[in-house]
Short mmCIF file of C-alpha atoms and ligand atoms in Angstrom, two decimals:
data_model
loop_
_atom_site.label_atom_id
_atom_site.label_comp_id
_atom_site.label_asym_id
_atom_site.label_seq_id
_atom_site.Cartn_x
_atom_site.Cartn_y
_atom_site.Cartn_z
CA MET A 280 251.95 112.30 90.60
CA ILE A 281 253.42 110.29 87.71
CA PRO A 282 252.80 106.54 88.11
CA THR A 283 256.11 104.74 88.12
CA GLY A 284 254.66 101.95 86.01
CA LEU A 285 254.65 104.28 83.03
CA ALA A 286 258.37 104.92 83.03
CA VAL A 287 260.09 104.05 79.77
CA GLY A 288 262.06 100.85 79.90
CA LEU A 289 265.33 100.71 78.04
CA SER A 290 267.00 97.36 77.83
CA SER A 291 270.54 97.11 76.60
CA LEU A 292 270.18 93.76 74.92
CA LEU A 293 273.16 92.83 72.78
CA LEU A 294 271.85 91.90 69.36
CA CYS A 295 274.97 91.08 67.41
CA SER A 296 278.52 90.11 68.13
CA GLY A 297 281.67 91.54 66.54
CA THR A 298 282.50 95.21 66.28
CA ALA A 299 279.04 96.73 66.20
CA SER A 300 276.36 96.21 68.81
CA ALA A 301 272.78 97.36 68.85
CA LEU A 302 270.43 98.23 71.65
CA VAL A 303 266.78 97.45 71.85
CA TRP A 304 264.56 100.39 72.77
CA ASN A 305 261.44 99.19 74.53
CA THR A 306 257.98 100.61 74.84
CA PHE A 307 256.87 101.31 78.41
CA ASP A 308 255.78 97.67 78.56
CA GLY A 309 259.47 96.86 78.90
CA PRO A 310 261.49 93.87 77.66
CA GLY A 311 259.48 91.76 75.24
CA SER A 312 257.67 94.78 73.80
CA PRO A 313 260.36 96.50 71.73
CA ALA A 314 259.79 99.80 69.97
CA CYS A 315 263.08 99.65 67.97
CA HIS A 316 265.47 96.74 67.42
CA ASN A 317 268.54 98.42 66.04
CA VAL A 318 269.49 101.42 68.16
CA SER A 319 273.10 102.59 68.04
CA ARG A 320 272.73 104.96 70.97
CA VAL A 321 270.23 106.81 73.12
CA HIS A 322 270.79 110.49 73.62
CA ASN A 323 269.09 112.16 76.60
CA ALA A 324 268.57 115.58 75.06
CA THR A 325 268.90 118.64 77.26
CA SER A 326 267.53 121.36 74.97
CA VAL A 327 266.16 121.99 71.51
CA GLU A 328 269.60 123.18 70.40
CA ASP A 329 271.11 119.97 71.76
CA MET A 330 268.63 117.92 69.69
CA GLN A 331 269.58 119.92 66.60
CA SER A 332 273.26 119.22 67.11
CA VAL A 333 272.63 115.46 67.51
CA VAL A 334 270.61 115.47 64.29
CA LYS A 335 273.44 117.28 62.50
CA SER A 336 275.99 114.76 63.72
CA ALA A 337 273.66 111.89 62.72
CA ILE A 338 273.55 113.32 59.20
CA GLN A 339 277.36 113.19 59.11
CA SER A 340 277.42 109.58 60.28
CA LYS A 341 274.54 108.65 57.93
CA SER A 342 272.46 107.38 60.84
CA LEU A 343 268.69 107.46 61.14
CA VAL A 344 267.11 109.40 64.01
CA ARG A 345 263.87 108.98 65.95
CA ALA A 346 262.58 111.05 68.83
CA ALA A 347 261.33 109.19 71.89
CA GLY A 348 258.79 110.48 74.38
CA LYS A 349 257.35 108.27 77.10
CA GLY A 350 257.24 105.00 75.15
CA HIS A 351 253.46 104.61 75.20
CA MET A 352 253.77 103.58 71.57
CA TRP A 353 252.56 100.37 69.94
CA TYR A 354 255.50 98.00 69.84
CA ASP A 355 257.77 97.43 66.84
CA THR A 356 256.74 100.54 64.91
CA GLN A 357 258.92 103.42 66.09
CA CYS A 358 261.97 102.83 63.89
CA SER A 359 262.97 101.15 60.67
CA ASP A 360 265.31 98.15 60.69
CA ASP A 361 268.33 100.37 59.98
CA SER A 362 270.61 101.66 62.70
CA THR A 363 268.92 104.52 64.53
CA ILE A 364 269.87 107.10 67.15
CA ILE A 365 267.12 107.68 69.70
CA ILE A 366 266.77 111.22 71.00
CA ARG A 367 264.93 111.13 74.28
CA THR A 368 262.88 114.28 74.92
CA ALA A 369 261.96 113.75 78.59
CA ASN A 370 264.41 116.40 79.79
CA VAL A 371 263.42 118.92 77.14
CA ALA A 372 260.37 119.91 79.09
CA GLY A 373 260.10 123.69 79.38
CA ILE A 374 256.72 125.41 79.65
CA TYR A 375 256.78 129.14 78.91
CA ASP A 376 255.17 132.20 77.31
CA PHE A 377 251.91 131.60 79.19
CA SER A 378 249.28 134.11 78.12
CA LEU A 379 245.64 134.15 79.22
CA PRO A 380 244.53 137.72 79.85
CA GLU A 381 241.79 138.27 82.48
CA GLY A 382 238.38 137.68 80.88
CA ALA A 383 239.79 136.38 77.57
CA PRO A 384 238.06 133.26 76.15
CA HIS A 385 241.38 131.69 75.27
CA GLY A 386 245.11 132.23 75.28
CA SER A 387 248.26 130.28 74.52
CA VAL A 388 251.30 128.62 76.02
CA LEU A 389 254.49 127.12 74.58
CA VAL A 390 255.68 123.63 75.53
CA ASP A 391 258.83 121.74 74.64
CA ALA A 392 258.61 118.28 73.08
CA GLY A 393 258.99 116.28 76.28
CA VAL A 394 256.32 118.00 78.39
CA THR A 395 253.66 115.51 79.51
CA PHE A 396 249.95 116.04 79.97
CA PHE A 397 250.41 115.66 83.72
CA GLN A 398 253.06 118.38 83.78
CA LEU A 399 251.13 120.83 81.64
CA ALA A 400 247.79 120.19 83.35
CA GLU A 401 249.31 121.02 86.75
CA TYR A 402 251.14 124.05 85.42
CA LEU A 403 247.97 125.43 83.82
CA HIS A 404 245.70 124.61 86.75
CA ASP A 405 248.01 126.59 89.05
CA ARG A 406 247.43 129.56 86.72
CA GLY A 407 243.66 129.13 86.33
CA ALA A 408 243.83 127.61 82.84
CA SER A 409 243.44 124.30 80.99
CA VAL A 410 243.92 122.83 77.50
CA GLY A 411 240.21 121.94 77.33
CA TYR A 412 239.22 118.63 75.78
CA THR A 413 242.43 118.05 73.91
CA LEU A 414 243.77 116.80 77.25
CA THR A 415 244.43 113.10 76.83
CA ASN A 416 245.03 110.76 79.68
CA TRP A 417 248.30 109.16 80.66
CA ASN A 418 251.85 110.11 80.99
CA ILE A 419 252.62 110.77 77.34
CA SER A 420 254.60 113.63 75.83
CA PHE A 421 253.17 116.42 73.73
CA GLY A 422 255.73 115.72 71.00
CA GLY A 423 254.74 112.03 70.85
CA SER A 424 251.02 112.83 71.06
CA VAL A 425 251.00 115.34 68.24
CA ALA A 426 253.26 113.15 66.11
CA MET A 427 250.92 110.17 66.40
CA GLY A 428 247.56 111.93 66.26
CA ALA A 429 246.61 111.27 69.89
CA HIS A 430 243.09 112.12 70.98
CA ARG A 431 240.45 111.94 73.68
CA SER A 432 237.12 110.27 73.00
CA SER A 433 234.57 112.87 71.88
CA ILE A 434 232.21 113.60 69.04
CA ARG A 435 230.93 116.94 70.33
CA GLU A 436 234.24 118.65 71.02
CA ASP A 437 237.57 118.95 69.25
CA SER A 438 239.53 116.19 70.90
CA MET A 439 242.61 115.58 68.78
CA VAL A 440 245.62 116.96 70.63
CA ALA A 441 246.58 118.59 67.32
CA ALA A 442 243.24 120.42 67.32
CA GLY A 443 244.67 122.54 70.14
CA VAL A 444 247.99 123.24 68.40
CA LEU A 445 248.47 126.74 67.01
CA ALA A 446 252.01 126.33 65.74
CA MET A 447 255.05 124.11 66.06
CA ASP A 448 258.78 124.14 65.55
CA ILE A 449 260.07 121.01 63.80
CA ILE A 450 263.74 120.02 63.54
CA ASP A 451 263.95 119.00 59.89
CA GLY A 452 266.21 116.49 58.13
CA LYS A 453 269.03 119.01 58.01
CA GLY A 454 268.85 119.81 61.71
CA GLU A 455 267.26 123.21 61.12
CA ILE A 456 264.10 124.55 62.73
CA ARG A 457 261.05 124.89 60.51
CA LYS A 458 258.09 126.84 61.86
CA VAL A 459 254.66 125.54 60.89
CA LYS A 460 251.49 127.47 61.73
CA ARG A 461 247.91 126.19 61.79
CA ASN A 462 246.49 126.86 58.35
CA GLU A 463 244.16 124.34 56.73
CA SER A 464 245.01 125.51 53.24
CA ASP A 465 248.73 124.86 53.77
CA ASP A 466 249.96 121.33 53.01
CA ASP A 467 252.87 121.82 55.43
CA TRP A 468 250.35 122.26 58.25
CA LEU A 469 248.13 119.37 57.13
CA ALA A 470 251.18 117.08 57.10
CA ALA A 471 252.65 118.36 60.37
CA SER A 472 249.31 118.06 62.18
CA THR A 473 249.73 114.25 62.21
CA SER A 474 253.25 113.51 60.96
CA LEU A 475 254.10 110.15 62.62
CA GLY A 476 257.45 111.83 63.28
CA LEU A 477 258.35 111.52 59.58
CA LEU A 478 258.94 115.25 59.02
CA GLY A 479 261.36 115.56 61.91
CA ILE A 480 261.44 116.10 65.66
CA ILE A 481 258.59 118.23 66.95
CA ALA A 482 260.64 120.46 69.23
CA ARG A 483 258.22 123.11 70.51
CA ILE A 484 254.45 123.38 70.37
CA LYS A 485 252.27 126.44 70.83
CA LEU A 486 248.96 125.36 72.36
CA LYS A 487 245.59 127.02 72.70
CA ILE A 488 244.45 127.28 76.32
CA TYR A 489 241.21 128.20 78.08
CA PRO A 490 240.12 129.49 81.48
CA ASP A 491 240.05 126.54 83.88
CA SER A 492 236.77 124.72 84.28
CA LYS A 493 235.13 121.94 86.25
CA VAL A 494 233.52 118.79 84.91
CA TYR A 495 231.61 115.83 86.27
CA ALA A 496 232.15 112.18 85.43
CA LYS A 497 229.34 109.62 85.25
CA GLN A 498 229.23 105.94 84.48
CA ASN A 499 226.28 103.72 83.51
CA THR A 500 226.15 99.96 83.02
CA PHE A 501 224.10 98.45 80.17
CA ASP A 502 223.18 94.97 79.05
CA GLU A 503 225.02 94.22 75.85
CA LYS A 504 221.92 94.12 73.67
CA GLU A 505 220.95 97.67 74.70
CA ILE A 506 224.15 98.88 73.04
CA LEU A 507 224.20 96.52 70.07
CA GLU A 508 220.63 97.53 69.19
CA GLY A 509 220.87 101.06 70.62
CA ASP A 510 221.55 104.58 69.40
CA ILE A 511 225.32 104.59 69.89
CA TYR A 512 225.82 108.01 68.32
CA GLY A 513 223.12 109.42 70.61
CA MET A 514 224.88 108.00 73.68
CA ILE A 515 228.15 109.74 72.87
CA ALA A 516 227.47 112.91 70.89
CA PRO A 517 225.77 114.98 73.64
CA TYR A 518 228.75 114.90 75.98
CA ALA A 519 232.01 116.79 76.07
CA THR A 520 233.83 113.50 76.22
CA ALA A 521 232.42 109.97 76.38
CA ASN A 522 233.33 106.38 75.61
CA LEU A 523 232.15 102.80 75.96
CA TRP A 524 233.81 99.79 77.55
CA TRP A 525 232.75 96.33 76.48
CA TRP A 526 232.75 93.32 78.82
CA PRO A 527 232.05 90.50 76.39
CA TYR A 528 232.17 87.73 78.99
CA LYS A 529 229.56 89.42 81.16
CA ARG A 530 227.69 90.66 78.07
CA LYS A 531 227.66 94.16 79.48
CA PHE A 532 228.86 97.57 78.40
CA HIS A 533 229.51 100.59 80.45
CA GLN A 534 229.25 104.10 79.21
CA ARG A 535 231.34 106.82 80.79
CA TYR A 536 230.87 110.49 80.11
CA TYR A 537 232.05 113.83 81.34
CA ASP A 538 230.52 117.33 81.08
CA TRP A 539 229.41 120.40 83.09
CA PRO A 540 228.70 121.12 85.86
CA VAL A 541 230.66 120.25 88.12
CA TYR A 542 232.57 118.31 90.60
CA GLY A 543 236.25 118.15 89.91
CA TRP A 544 238.75 120.29 88.15
CA ASN A 545 239.01 119.57 84.45
CA TYR A 546 242.50 118.10 84.66
CA ASP A 547 241.88 115.82 87.64
CA VAL A 548 238.73 114.32 86.22
CA LEU A 549 239.80 114.03 82.59
CA ILE A 550 243.19 112.50 83.27
CA GLY A 551 241.53 109.86 85.41
CA GLY A 552 243.69 107.25 87.04
CA LEU A 553 243.74 104.59 89.67
CA TYR A 554 242.48 104.57 93.22
CA PRO A 555 245.36 104.99 95.69
CA ASP A 556 245.56 101.29 96.62
CA GLN A 557 245.41 100.01 93.03
CA LYS A 558 248.15 99.29 90.53
CA ALA A 559 248.12 99.38 86.76
CA GLN A 560 248.01 96.04 84.94
CA TRP A 561 251.65 96.19 83.88
CA ASP A 562 252.66 96.33 87.55
CA TYR A 563 251.20 92.81 87.77
CA GLY A 564 253.18 91.69 84.70
CA LEU A 565 250.09 91.38 82.49
CA ARG A 566 250.90 91.66 78.80
CA ALA A 567 248.70 91.44 75.73
CA TYR A 568 248.46 92.44 72.11
CA THR A 569 246.49 95.46 71.02
CA LEU A 570 244.07 95.36 68.10
CA GLU A 571 242.60 98.66 66.99
CA LEU A 572 239.88 99.16 64.41
CA ALA A 573 238.50 102.40 62.98
CA PHE A 574 235.15 102.79 61.32
CA PRO A 575 232.48 105.46 60.90
CA VAL A 576 230.01 105.79 63.76
CA THR A 577 227.23 105.15 61.25
CA MET A 578 228.49 101.54 61.07
CA ALA A 579 228.89 101.11 64.83
CA ASN A 580 225.99 98.74 65.53
CA ALA A 581 226.80 96.50 62.57
CA VAL A 582 230.49 96.21 63.44
CA LEU A 583 229.89 95.52 67.14
CA LYS A 584 227.28 92.87 66.29
CA ARG A 585 229.75 91.25 63.92
CA ALA A 586 232.35 91.20 66.72
CA ARG A 587 229.80 89.61 69.06
CA GLY A 588 229.13 86.96 66.44
CA LEU A 589 232.86 86.20 66.18
CA PHE A 590 233.19 86.00 69.99
CA ASP A 591 230.28 83.53 70.03
CA GLU A 592 231.96 81.40 67.37
CA GLU A 593 235.10 81.29 69.54
CA LEU A 594 232.99 80.32 72.54
CA LYS A 595 231.73 77.26 70.67
CA ARG A 596 235.39 76.20 70.40
CA GLY A 597 235.89 76.75 74.13
CA ILE A 598 237.67 80.10 73.84
CA ILE A 599 236.18 82.73 76.14
CA MET A 600 236.48 86.38 75.19
CA THR A 601 236.95 88.51 78.26
CA SER A 602 238.55 91.78 79.32
CA THR A 603 239.76 93.66 82.35
CA TYR A 604 239.33 97.30 83.27
CA ARG A 605 242.74 98.34 81.95
CA SER A 606 243.12 95.81 79.14
CA GLY A 607 239.54 95.65 77.94
CA ILE A 608 237.69 96.69 74.86
CA ASN A 609 237.75 100.44 75.05
CA ILE A 610 235.53 101.95 72.40
CA LYS A 611 236.53 105.51 71.64
CA PHE A 612 234.99 108.11 69.41
CA GLY A 613 236.65 110.86 67.43
CA ARG A 614 235.19 114.09 66.18
CA HIS A 615 236.12 114.61 62.54
CA TYR A 616 239.31 116.63 62.12
CA PHE A 617 241.00 117.35 58.83
CA ASP A 618 244.63 116.52 58.11
CA PHE A 619 246.45 114.03 55.86
CA LEU A 620 247.34 111.09 58.11
CA GLY A 621 245.09 111.61 61.13
CA GLN A 622 242.66 108.93 62.24
CA GLN A 623 239.75 111.37 62.26
CA THR A 624 240.13 112.88 58.82
CA TYR A 625 237.28 112.93 56.29
CA ASN A 626 236.37 113.56 52.64
CA THR A 627 238.29 110.40 51.83
CA SER A 628 238.04 108.68 48.47
CA ASP A 629 236.51 105.56 50.09
CA GLY A 630 233.28 107.59 50.02
CA VAL A 631 232.17 106.60 53.52
CA ASP A 632 230.65 109.06 55.95
CA TRP A 633 233.31 109.92 58.54
CA SER A 634 231.72 113.30 59.29
CA LYS A 635 229.67 112.09 62.26
CA GLY A 636 232.85 110.90 63.89
CA THR A 637 235.01 107.84 64.05
CA ILE A 638 235.21 104.88 66.37
CA MET A 639 238.97 104.59 66.94
CA SER A 640 241.31 103.59 65.33
CA LYS A 641 243.63 102.46 62.66
CA LYS A 642 244.36 104.48 59.59
CA HIS A 643 241.93 104.90 56.74
CA LEU A 644 244.17 106.63 54.32
CA ASP A 645 243.38 108.43 51.13
CA PRO A 646 245.86 108.14 48.20
CA ASN A 647 245.63 111.85 47.46
CA TYR A 648 246.39 112.75 51.10
CA LEU A 649 249.27 110.25 51.11
CA ALA A 650 250.78 111.84 47.99
CA ARG A 651 250.50 115.34 49.43
CA PHE A 652 252.02 114.16 52.72
CA LYS A 653 254.89 112.56 50.82
CA ALA A 654 255.67 115.81 49.00
CA VAL A 655 255.95 117.64 52.33
CA ARG A 656 258.00 114.77 53.77
CA GLN A 657 260.48 115.04 50.89
CA LYS A 658 260.80 118.78 51.48
CA PHE A 659 261.35 118.52 55.25
CA ASP A 660 263.48 115.39 55.24
CA PRO A 661 264.94 114.85 51.75
CA ASN A 662 267.34 112.12 52.91
CA GLY A 663 264.77 110.23 54.95
CA ILE A 664 266.65 110.28 58.25
CA TYR A 665 263.41 110.14 60.29
CA ARG A 666 262.20 107.01 58.50
CA ASN A 667 260.26 104.35 60.37
CA VAL A 668 258.44 101.17 59.49
CA ILE A 669 255.06 102.90 59.22
CA GLY A 670 256.50 105.41 56.76
CA GLU A 671 257.94 102.50 54.78
CA ILE A 672 254.57 100.71 54.70
CA LEU A 673 252.95 103.93 53.52
CA GLU A 674 255.56 104.06 50.70
CA MET A 675 256.99 107.39 51.80
CA TYR A 676 260.53 106.31 50.70
C1 LIG B 1349 247.57 100.35 74.50
C2 LIG B 1349 247.63 101.76 73.97
C3 LIG B 1349 246.54 102.61 74.24
C4 LIG B 1349 246.58 103.89 73.77
N1 LIG B 1349 245.51 104.69 74.07
C5 LIG B 1349 245.50 105.93 73.61
C6 LIG B 1349 244.42 106.80 73.91
O1 LIG B 1349 243.52 106.43 74.60
N2 LIG B 1349 244.45 108.03 73.39
C7 LIG B 1349 245.49 108.44 72.64
O2 LIG B 1349 245.47 109.55 72.19
N3 LIG B 1349 246.52 107.66 72.35
C8 LIG B 1349 246.56 106.43 72.81
N4 LIG B 1349 247.63 105.65 72.54
C9 LIG B 1349 248.69 106.14 71.65
C10 LIG B 1349 249.67 107.11 72.30
O3 LIG B 1349 249.00 108.29 72.64
C11 LIG B 1349 250.73 107.46 71.26
O4 LIG B 1349 251.43 106.31 70.92
C12 LIG B 1349 251.68 108.58 71.70
O5 LIG B 1349 252.52 108.85 70.60
C13 LIG B 1349 252.53 108.18 72.88
O6 LIG B 1349 253.32 109.31 73.27
P1 LIG B 1349 254.76 109.08 73.91
O7 LIG B 1349 255.23 110.37 74.48
O8 LIG B 1349 254.70 107.94 74.85
O9 LIG B 1349 255.60 108.77 72.61
P2 LIG B 1349 256.57 107.55 72.26
O10 LIG B 1349 255.84 106.25 72.47
O11 LIG B 1349 257.85 107.68 72.93
O12 LIG B 1349 256.73 107.79 70.70
C14 LIG B 1349 255.65 107.53 69.83
C15 LIG B 1349 256.05 107.84 68.39
O13 LIG B 1349 256.14 109.25 68.24
C16 LIG B 1349 257.45 109.61 67.82
N5 LIG B 1349 257.80 110.80 68.59
C17 LIG B 1349 257.89 110.93 69.93
N6 LIG B 1349 258.20 112.18 70.26
C18 LIG B 1349 258.32 112.87 69.10
C19 LIG B 1349 258.66 114.20 68.78
N7 LIG B 1349 258.95 115.10 69.72
N8 LIG B 1349 258.73 114.54 67.47
C20 LIG B 1349 258.46 113.64 66.49
N9 LIG B 1349 258.13 112.36 66.74
C21 LIG B 1349 258.07 111.98 68.03
C22 LIG B 1349 258.33 108.43 68.18
O14 LIG B 1349 259.47 108.33 67.34
C23 LIG B 1349 257.39 107.27 67.97
O15 LIG B 1349 257.32 106.92 66.62
C24 LIG B 1349 247.67 104.36 73.02
C25 LIG B 1349 248.76 103.53 72.79
C26 LIG B 1349 248.75 102.23 73.25
C27 LIG B 1349 249.91 101.35 73.02
#
């Protein structure tokens, strides 16, 4: 069920000579796409208690700590430059306390940090349940997804993974468990909802679940100008989940959307995947950089036209902008969702209208939200043992 191409690659590259040596921890892209450069050791955690004890020993040795899920992270951003212990969550993957009473509109389930969407989707489907539209694709962990503000593409439905989180247990900077419950008037919750792993290791997550459902998937192809001049919001907002792919060389877009009724179980259709005889691009050794932009949907036509103009300028210099199915320009949409560091937050001091949704994604951060996040960060992790380069750029230390 889990494509082997998504397995995390760890390379034990020797970085320095002498007494100390450091490992490189790679993203799932493998060697050449490092997540962390200065890793003293990788601990394959076996339980939440085991993770707590590693954190406590890291405090003694004054080492930094970062959790690691499935490595689907952007490269070079997981750690800081200082020596770091990686705690791998893949084997902390319990699913328990399932509750969805007959006829109830929703229920809940608890997952450990390392549980993947594939694992949970199968577990729930076997019990007549699903996580609804917070199901993202790919073989990524719940801990990693919630930490980084992962999402599906939707304007109509709540699609942030965190939107389905009812509570979580976080291992703080002292190695103790802190319980955080969904509560939009609590800064602890608003920080934990998208924490970038800076508050600590998300150890357990209580998720909202629903009775299982079926959805259909549909795909349309459009000439580029129909999108650039079209009602982009209107093409996305009616559907439970929808996105656009751009083929700049062919000057085409395709629109894909999913909704009711009905032809495949929610989890099969929404996870998507490859036909049986196909491989993912990384199995062919294809590598590329990722550029992500976030802007309000109200600016969609203007931004895409500007991008077309830039592609055309490149063409004049003989550089052709193209894309493939798995490496192409994937245009995603995010329903507004309030927290401090999330990509889909709103009421920001930049004054722009994020309320109709966001085209994903880089951060558009508000100084007030950053300050409130920092206060929670200092409470959870006073010594900054979960530091990473993003936290440093955001001046959290
Ligand atoms: C090319 C590309 C496309 C992507 N497309 C999408 C997309 O379509 N939708 C989407 O939602 N996301 C997307 N992502 C982002 C991806 O969902 C996140 O990076 C997610 O965090 C990966 O989860 P993982 O389990 O692989 O975590 P990892 O890559 O292992 O870790 C990611 C980060 O989270 C931290 N972390 C991991 N586990 C925990 C934990 N238990 N507690 C605290 N911190 C933790 C790590 O230290 C690291 O900083 C994309 C990423 C890339 C590179």
